Amino acid sequence: MSAPGVRSLDGERLTELIMRLLLDSRLRERLATEGAAAVAADAGELECLETIDLDELDAAARRFRSNIWRLGTGGSLAATFPRSVSLFAATGVGVGVGTGTGTGTGEAELLDGFLGSPSFARFRLIPYSGSGVSVEEAFASYLLGLAGTRPDAAILRETVDHELMIALFTALACEQPLSFVIESEGIVETDRGHAALRRYAPAALASWGEAAAGDGAVPYAYFATPAGVTRGVVSERVAAAFAATPTAESDAARRALSRRGLW
């Protein structure tokens, strides 16, 4: 029971305290070295902190980090964003937005930065605790900010966006209804599912092993239907299907895609 005058934390504040303890290694260190009274914000937090087993807390924090990294459409965030993670590891992008360490950014450093970023807070971590984006979209948001203004930032951003779209469209094809909200722009509903159009630089496409002619931005489409995900470079005639204002060309493109089972 609580001592007289002590108000126990409600569910929301208790969840917030647990998350702070799992995410903040310095807070855990202070709790271990200085005691609960030194880190508690009020009597309610003190009551909870005094009951914590520090060894169990450290073990839980390690499991939490591991579990977050293993989330993702591909079985882990590294598997969902393989080229993106490789680019950050190879190009010396530090975890501070727009910074470079010159030594690359490993998976552990990316995870540290992600867990401490505002992007992580957008992720709906606990089921049924309210709406939020998927872990893939939250991680992509963090990586996009990390790219900063580097000379290779355009390819970094387009690679992150491409791998995010693959993850989102996999979910749109396989998971209905979705357990998360999608904030990425440009995804439209079709008669058979969803579709989106992006325009990528030829250099970005080449880095993914996909060829494209010309020097300008190349139209690239994603389709999610009950049959699965279809994606790839498309012609401008196909890209016309995504016109915001219907035209004869856009109607013809949509009919053609519909006959192929994509719209």
GROMACS .gro file of C-alpha atoms in nm:
model
  263
    1MET     CA    1   0.000   0.000   0.000
    2SER     CA    2   0.107   0.359  -0.053
    3ALA     CA    3   0.215   0.561   0.246
    4PRO     CA    4  -0.028   0.830   0.365
    5GLY     CA    5  -0.014   1.130   0.134
    6VAL     CA    6   0.167   0.942  -0.142
    7ARG     CA    7  -0.021   0.923  -0.469
    8SER     CA    8   0.073   0.621  -0.681
    9LEU     CA    9   0.136   0.677  -1.050
   10ASP     CA   10  -0.150   0.619  -1.288
   11GLY     CA   11  -0.106   0.391  -1.589
   12GLU     CA   12   0.006   0.667  -1.826
   13ARG     CA   13   0.271   0.807  -1.592
   14LEU     CA   14   0.390   0.460  -1.496
   15THR     CA   15   0.432   0.371  -1.865
   16GLU     CA   16   0.623   0.696  -1.921
   17LEU     CA   17   0.855   0.621  -1.629
   18ILE     CA   18   0.922   0.267  -1.750
   19MET     CA   19   1.004   0.395  -2.099
   20ARG     CA   20   1.244   0.654  -1.960
   21LEU     CA   21   1.422   0.385  -1.761
   22LEU     CA   22   1.448   0.151  -2.061
   23LEU     CA   23   1.570   0.420  -2.301
   24ASP     CA   24   1.797   0.636  -2.087
   25SER     CA   25   2.117   0.462  -1.980
   26ARG     CA   26   2.234   0.771  -1.788
   27LEU     CA   27   1.912   0.767  -1.585
   28ARG     CA   28   1.973   0.402  -1.497
   29GLU     CA   29   2.331   0.484  -1.396
   30ARG     CA   30   2.213   0.766  -1.169
   31LEU     CA   31   1.951   0.539  -1.015
   32ALA     CA   32   2.221   0.281  -0.940
   33THR     CA   33   2.481   0.523  -0.801
   34GLU     CA   34   2.274   0.800  -0.642
   35GLY     CA   35   1.956   0.619  -0.542
   36ALA     CA   36   1.588   0.659  -0.614
   37ALA     CA   37   1.548   0.985  -0.423
   38ALA     CA   38   1.803   1.158  -0.648
   39VAL     CA   39   1.619   1.082  -0.972
   40ALA     CA   40   1.252   1.073  -0.871
   41ALA     CA   41   1.045   1.369  -0.990
   42ASP     CA   42   0.789   1.329  -0.709
   43ALA     CA   43   0.670   1.098  -0.435
   44GLY     CA   44   0.481   0.878  -0.682
   45GLU     CA   45   0.793   0.810  -0.886
   46LEU     CA   46   0.997   0.756  -0.570
   47GLU     CA   47   0.754   0.490  -0.454
   48CYS     CA   48   0.799   0.302  -0.783
   49LEU     CA   49   1.174   0.350  -0.817
   50GLU     CA   50   1.244   0.217  -0.468
   51THR     CA   51   1.097  -0.120  -0.570
   52ILE     CA   52   1.314  -0.169  -0.881
   53ASP     CA   53   1.573  -0.445  -0.899
   54LEU     CA   54   1.866  -0.281  -1.083
   55ASP     CA   55   1.999  -0.604  -1.234
   56GLU     CA   56   1.656  -0.689  -1.372
   57LEU     CA   57   1.624  -0.334  -1.506
   58ASP     CA   58   1.955  -0.358  -1.694
   59ALA     CA   59   1.856  -0.696  -1.839
   60ALA     CA   60   1.517  -0.560  -1.944
   61ALA     CA   61   1.681  -0.259  -2.113
   62ARG     CA   62   1.911  -0.488  -2.314
   63ARG     CA   63   1.618  -0.707  -2.420
   64PHE     CA   64   1.418  -0.398  -2.513
   65ARG     CA   65   1.692  -0.268  -2.743
   66SER     CA   66   1.730  -0.607  -2.905
   67ASN     CA   67   1.355  -0.644  -2.956
   68ILE     CA   68   1.322  -0.301  -3.117
   69TRP     CA   69   1.604  -0.376  -3.363
   70ARG     CA   70   1.441  -0.709  -3.452
   71LEU     CA   71   1.117  -0.538  -3.547
   72GLY     CA   72   1.053  -0.458  -3.911
   73THR     CA   73   0.906  -0.614  -4.221
   74GLY     CA   74   1.225  -0.803  -4.303
   75GLY     CA   75   1.276  -0.950  -3.956
   76SER     CA   76   1.490  -0.660  -3.833
   77LEU     CA   77   1.538  -0.295  -3.911
   78ALA     CA   78   1.870  -0.378  -4.078
   79ALA     CA   79   1.694  -0.632  -4.301
   80THR     CA   80   1.414  -0.387  -4.384
   81PHE     CA   81   1.661  -0.107  -4.469
   82PRO     CA   82   1.967  -0.305  -4.590
   83ARG     CA   83   2.101  -0.051  -4.840
   84SER     CA   84   2.023   0.245  -4.616
   85VAL     CA   85   2.202   0.096  -4.316
   86SER     CA   86   2.498   0.001  -4.538
   87LEU     CA   87   2.519   0.355  -4.677
   88PHE     CA   88   2.522   0.508  -4.330
   89ALA     CA   89   2.784   0.257  -4.218
   90ALA     CA   90   3.004   0.332  -4.519
   91THR     CA   91   2.976   0.709  -4.548
   92GLY     CA   92   3.067   0.828  -4.201
   93VAL     CA   93   2.732   0.980  -4.106
   94GLY     CA   94   2.718   1.034  -3.732
   95VAL     CA   95   2.407   1.007  -3.517
   96GLY     CA   96   2.380   1.383  -3.478
   97VAL     CA   97   2.160   1.524  -3.753
   98GLY     CA   98   2.374   1.638  -4.043
   99THR     CA   99   2.704   1.539  -3.882
  100GLY     CA  100   2.980   1.310  -3.998
  101THR     CA  101   3.216   1.108  -3.783
  102GLY     CA  102   3.435   0.987  -4.068
  103THR     CA  103   3.417   0.633  -3.931
  104GLY     CA  104   3.074   0.526  -4.041
  105THR     CA  105   2.769   0.455  -3.829
  106GLY     CA  106   2.720   0.100  -3.704
  107GLU     CA  107   2.393  -0.066  -3.617
  108ALA     CA  108   2.438  -0.009  -3.243
  109GLU     CA  109   2.500   0.362  -3.297
  110LEU     CA  110   2.198   0.390  -3.528
  111LEU     CA  111   1.981   0.217  -3.269
  112ASP     CA  112   2.109   0.445  -2.990
  113GLY     CA  113   2.029   0.751  -3.197
  114PHE     CA  114   1.687   0.622  -3.299
  115LEU     CA  115   1.578   0.532  -2.946
  116GLY     CA  116   1.676   0.880  -2.826
  117SER     CA  117   1.514   1.067  -3.113
  118PRO     CA  118   1.171   1.232  -3.147
  119SER     CA  119   1.108   0.993  -3.438
  120PHE     CA  120   1.096   0.696  -3.200
  121ALA     CA  121   0.815   0.861  -3.004
  122ARG     CA  122   0.598   0.850  -3.318
  123PHE     CA  123   0.607   0.470  -3.314
  124ARG     CA  124   0.301   0.301  -3.163
  125LEU     CA  125   0.502   0.075  -2.936
  126ILE     CA  126   0.230  -0.078  -2.719
  127PRO     CA  127  -0.073  -0.237  -2.894
  128TYR     CA  128  -0.405  -0.064  -2.833
  129SER     CA  129  -0.232   0.233  -2.666
  130GLY     CA  130  -0.339   0.480  -2.935
  131SER     CA  131  -0.250   0.549  -3.295
  132GLY     CA  132   0.104   0.583  -3.423
  133VAL     CA  133   0.321   0.507  -3.720
  134SER     CA  134   0.494   0.176  -3.787
  135VAL     CA  135   0.845   0.118  -3.658
  136GLU     CA  136   0.963   0.125  -4.020
  137GLU     CA  137   0.821   0.473  -4.081
  138ALA     CA  138   0.956   0.599  -3.748
  139PHE     CA  139   1.304   0.462  -3.827
  140ALA     CA  140   1.291   0.606  -4.180
  141SER     CA  141   1.203   0.946  -4.035
  142TYR     CA  142   1.510   0.926  -3.812
  143LEU     CA  143   1.737   0.822  -4.101
  144LEU     CA  144   1.603   1.098  -4.327
  145GLY     CA  145   1.690   1.356  -4.064
  146LEU     CA  146   2.030   1.198  -4.013
  147ALA     CA  147   2.118   1.238  -4.381
  148GLY     CA  148   2.145   1.613  -4.327
  149THR     CA  149   2.296   1.818  -4.609
  150ARG     CA  150   2.579   1.585  -4.709
  151PRO     CA  151   2.680   1.578  -5.078
  152ASP     CA  152   2.533   1.226  -5.103
  153ALA     CA  153   2.220   1.315  -4.905
  154ALA     CA  154   1.994   1.288  -5.211
  155ILE     CA  155   2.083   0.922  -5.273
  156LEU     CA  156   2.064   0.849  -4.901
  157ARG     CA  157   1.716   0.999  -4.876
  158GLU     CA  158   1.588   0.827  -5.191
  159THR     CA  159   1.724   0.493  -5.072
  160VAL     CA  160   1.555   0.531  -4.734
  161ASP     CA  161   1.229   0.633  -4.902
  162HIS     CA  162   1.244   0.338  -5.144
  163GLU     CA  163   1.301   0.082  -4.869
  164LEU     CA  164   1.028   0.240  -4.657
  165MET     CA  165   0.783   0.218  -4.947
  166ILE     CA  166   0.862  -0.151  -4.993
  167ALA     CA  167   0.791  -0.209  -4.622
  168LEU     CA  168   0.468  -0.007  -4.624
  169PHE     CA  169   0.338  -0.171  -4.940
  170THR     CA  170   0.419  -0.515  -4.803
  171ALA     CA  171   0.202  -0.428  -4.504
  172LEU     CA  172  -0.073  -0.286  -4.726
  173ALA     CA  173  -0.079  -0.610  -4.927
  174CYS     CA  174  -0.067  -0.846  -4.628
  175GLU     CA  175  -0.204  -0.671  -4.319
  176GLN     CA  176  -0.562  -0.551  -4.334
  177PRO     CA  177  -0.672  -0.360  -4.142
  178LEU     CA  178  -0.342  -0.194  -4.060
  179SER     CA  179  -0.241  -0.177  -3.695
  180PHE     CA  180  -0.074   0.161  -3.753
  181VAL     CA  181  -0.128   0.485  -3.940
  182ILE     CA  182   0.070   0.586  -4.249
  183GLU     CA  183   0.191   0.945  -4.267
  184SER     CA  184   0.399   0.915  -4.585
  185GLU     CA  185   0.242   1.120  -4.862
  186GLY     CA  186   0.141   1.007  -5.208
  187ILE     CA  187  -0.018   0.670  -5.134
  188VAL     CA  188  -0.359   0.645  -5.301
  189GLU     CA  189  -0.637   0.391  -5.279
  190THR     CA  190  -0.727   0.198  -5.592
  191ASP     CA  191  -1.007  -0.045  -5.672
  192ARG     CA  192  -0.775  -0.334  -5.583
  193GLY     CA  193  -0.562  -0.185  -5.305
  194HIS     CA  194  -0.309   0.096  -5.300
  195ALA     CA  195  -0.057   0.261  -5.530
  196ALA     CA  196   0.208   0.531  -5.515
  197LEU     CA  197   0.440   0.709  -5.756
  198ARG     CA  198   0.786   0.834  -5.675
  199ARG     CA  199   1.053   0.992  -5.894
  200TYR     CA  200   1.410   0.886  -5.828
  201ALA     CA  201   1.746   0.992  -5.966
  202PRO     CA  202   1.908   0.745  -6.209
  203ALA     CA  203   2.210   0.726  -5.975
  204ALA     CA  204   1.988   0.608  -5.690
  205LEU     CA  205   1.822   0.346  -5.910
  206ALA     CA  206   2.163   0.225  -6.029
  207SER     CA  207   2.277   0.183  -5.669
  208TRP     CA  208   1.979  -0.049  -5.616
  209GLY     CA  209   2.065  -0.251  -5.926
  210GLU     CA  210   1.774  -0.110  -6.128
  211ALA     CA  211   1.846   0.041  -6.469
  212ALA     CA  212   1.677   0.351  -6.604
  213ALA     CA  213   1.733   0.554  -6.919
  214GLY     CA  214   1.778   0.931  -6.926
  215ASP     CA  215   1.927   1.188  -6.694
  216GLY     CA  216   1.615   1.326  -6.527
  217ALA     CA  217   1.406   1.195  -6.240
  218VAL     CA  218   1.264   0.854  -6.325
  219PRO     CA  219   0.902   0.759  -6.243
  220TYR     CA  220   0.883   0.454  -6.017
  221ALA     CA  221   0.553   0.300  -5.907
  222TYR     CA  222   0.444   0.075  -5.620
  223PHE     CA  223   0.122  -0.129  -5.620
  224ALA     CA  224  -0.030  -0.334  -5.337
  225THR     CA  225  -0.309  -0.576  -5.428
  226PRO     CA  226  -0.437  -0.901  -5.276
  227ALA     CA  227  -0.192  -1.076  -5.513
  228GLY     CA  228   0.106  -0.902  -5.351
  229VAL     CA  229   0.339  -0.609  -5.420
  230THR     CA  230   0.442  -0.499  -5.769
  231ARG     CA  231   0.698  -0.221  -5.813
  232GLY     CA  232   0.940  -0.083  -6.066
  233VAL     CA  233   1.028   0.187  -6.317
  234VAL     CA  234   0.728   0.292  -6.527
  235SER     CA  235   0.673   0.503  -6.836
  236GLU     CA  236   0.529   0.852  -6.827
  237ARG     CA  237   0.212   0.703  -6.980
  238VAL     CA  238   0.172   0.484  -6.671
  239ALA     CA  239   0.274   0.769  -6.440
  240ALA     CA  240  -0.020   0.968  -6.577
  241ALA     CA  241  -0.251   0.743  -6.373
  242PHE     CA  242  -0.140   0.931  -6.061
  243ALA     CA  243  -0.245   1.275  -6.187
  244ALA     CA  244  -0.434   1.465  -5.919
  245THR     CA  245  -0.676   1.605  -6.176
  246PRO     CA  246  -0.835   1.341  -6.402
  247THR     CA  247  -0.758   1.371  -6.770
  248ALA     CA  248  -0.812   1.151  -7.073
  249GLU     CA  249  -0.453   1.030  -7.033
  250SER     CA  250  -0.491   0.950  -6.663
  251ASP     CA  251  -0.820   0.765  -6.723
  252ALA     CA  252  -0.660   0.559  -6.999
  253ALA     CA  253  -0.361   0.477  -6.778
  254ARG     CA  254  -0.584   0.363  -6.494
  255ARG     CA  255  -0.788   0.142  -6.724
  256ALA     CA  256  -0.470  -0.015  -6.857
  257LEU     CA  257  -0.342  -0.078  -6.504
  258SER     CA  258  -0.680  -0.219  -6.404
  259ARG     CA  259  -0.666  -0.471  -6.688
  260ARG     CA  260  -0.329  -0.584  -6.549
  261GLY     CA  261  -0.482  -0.624  -6.201
  262LEU     CA  262  -0.288  -0.334  -6.050
  263TRP     CA  263  -0.549  -0.057  -6.009
   0.00000   0.00000   0.00000
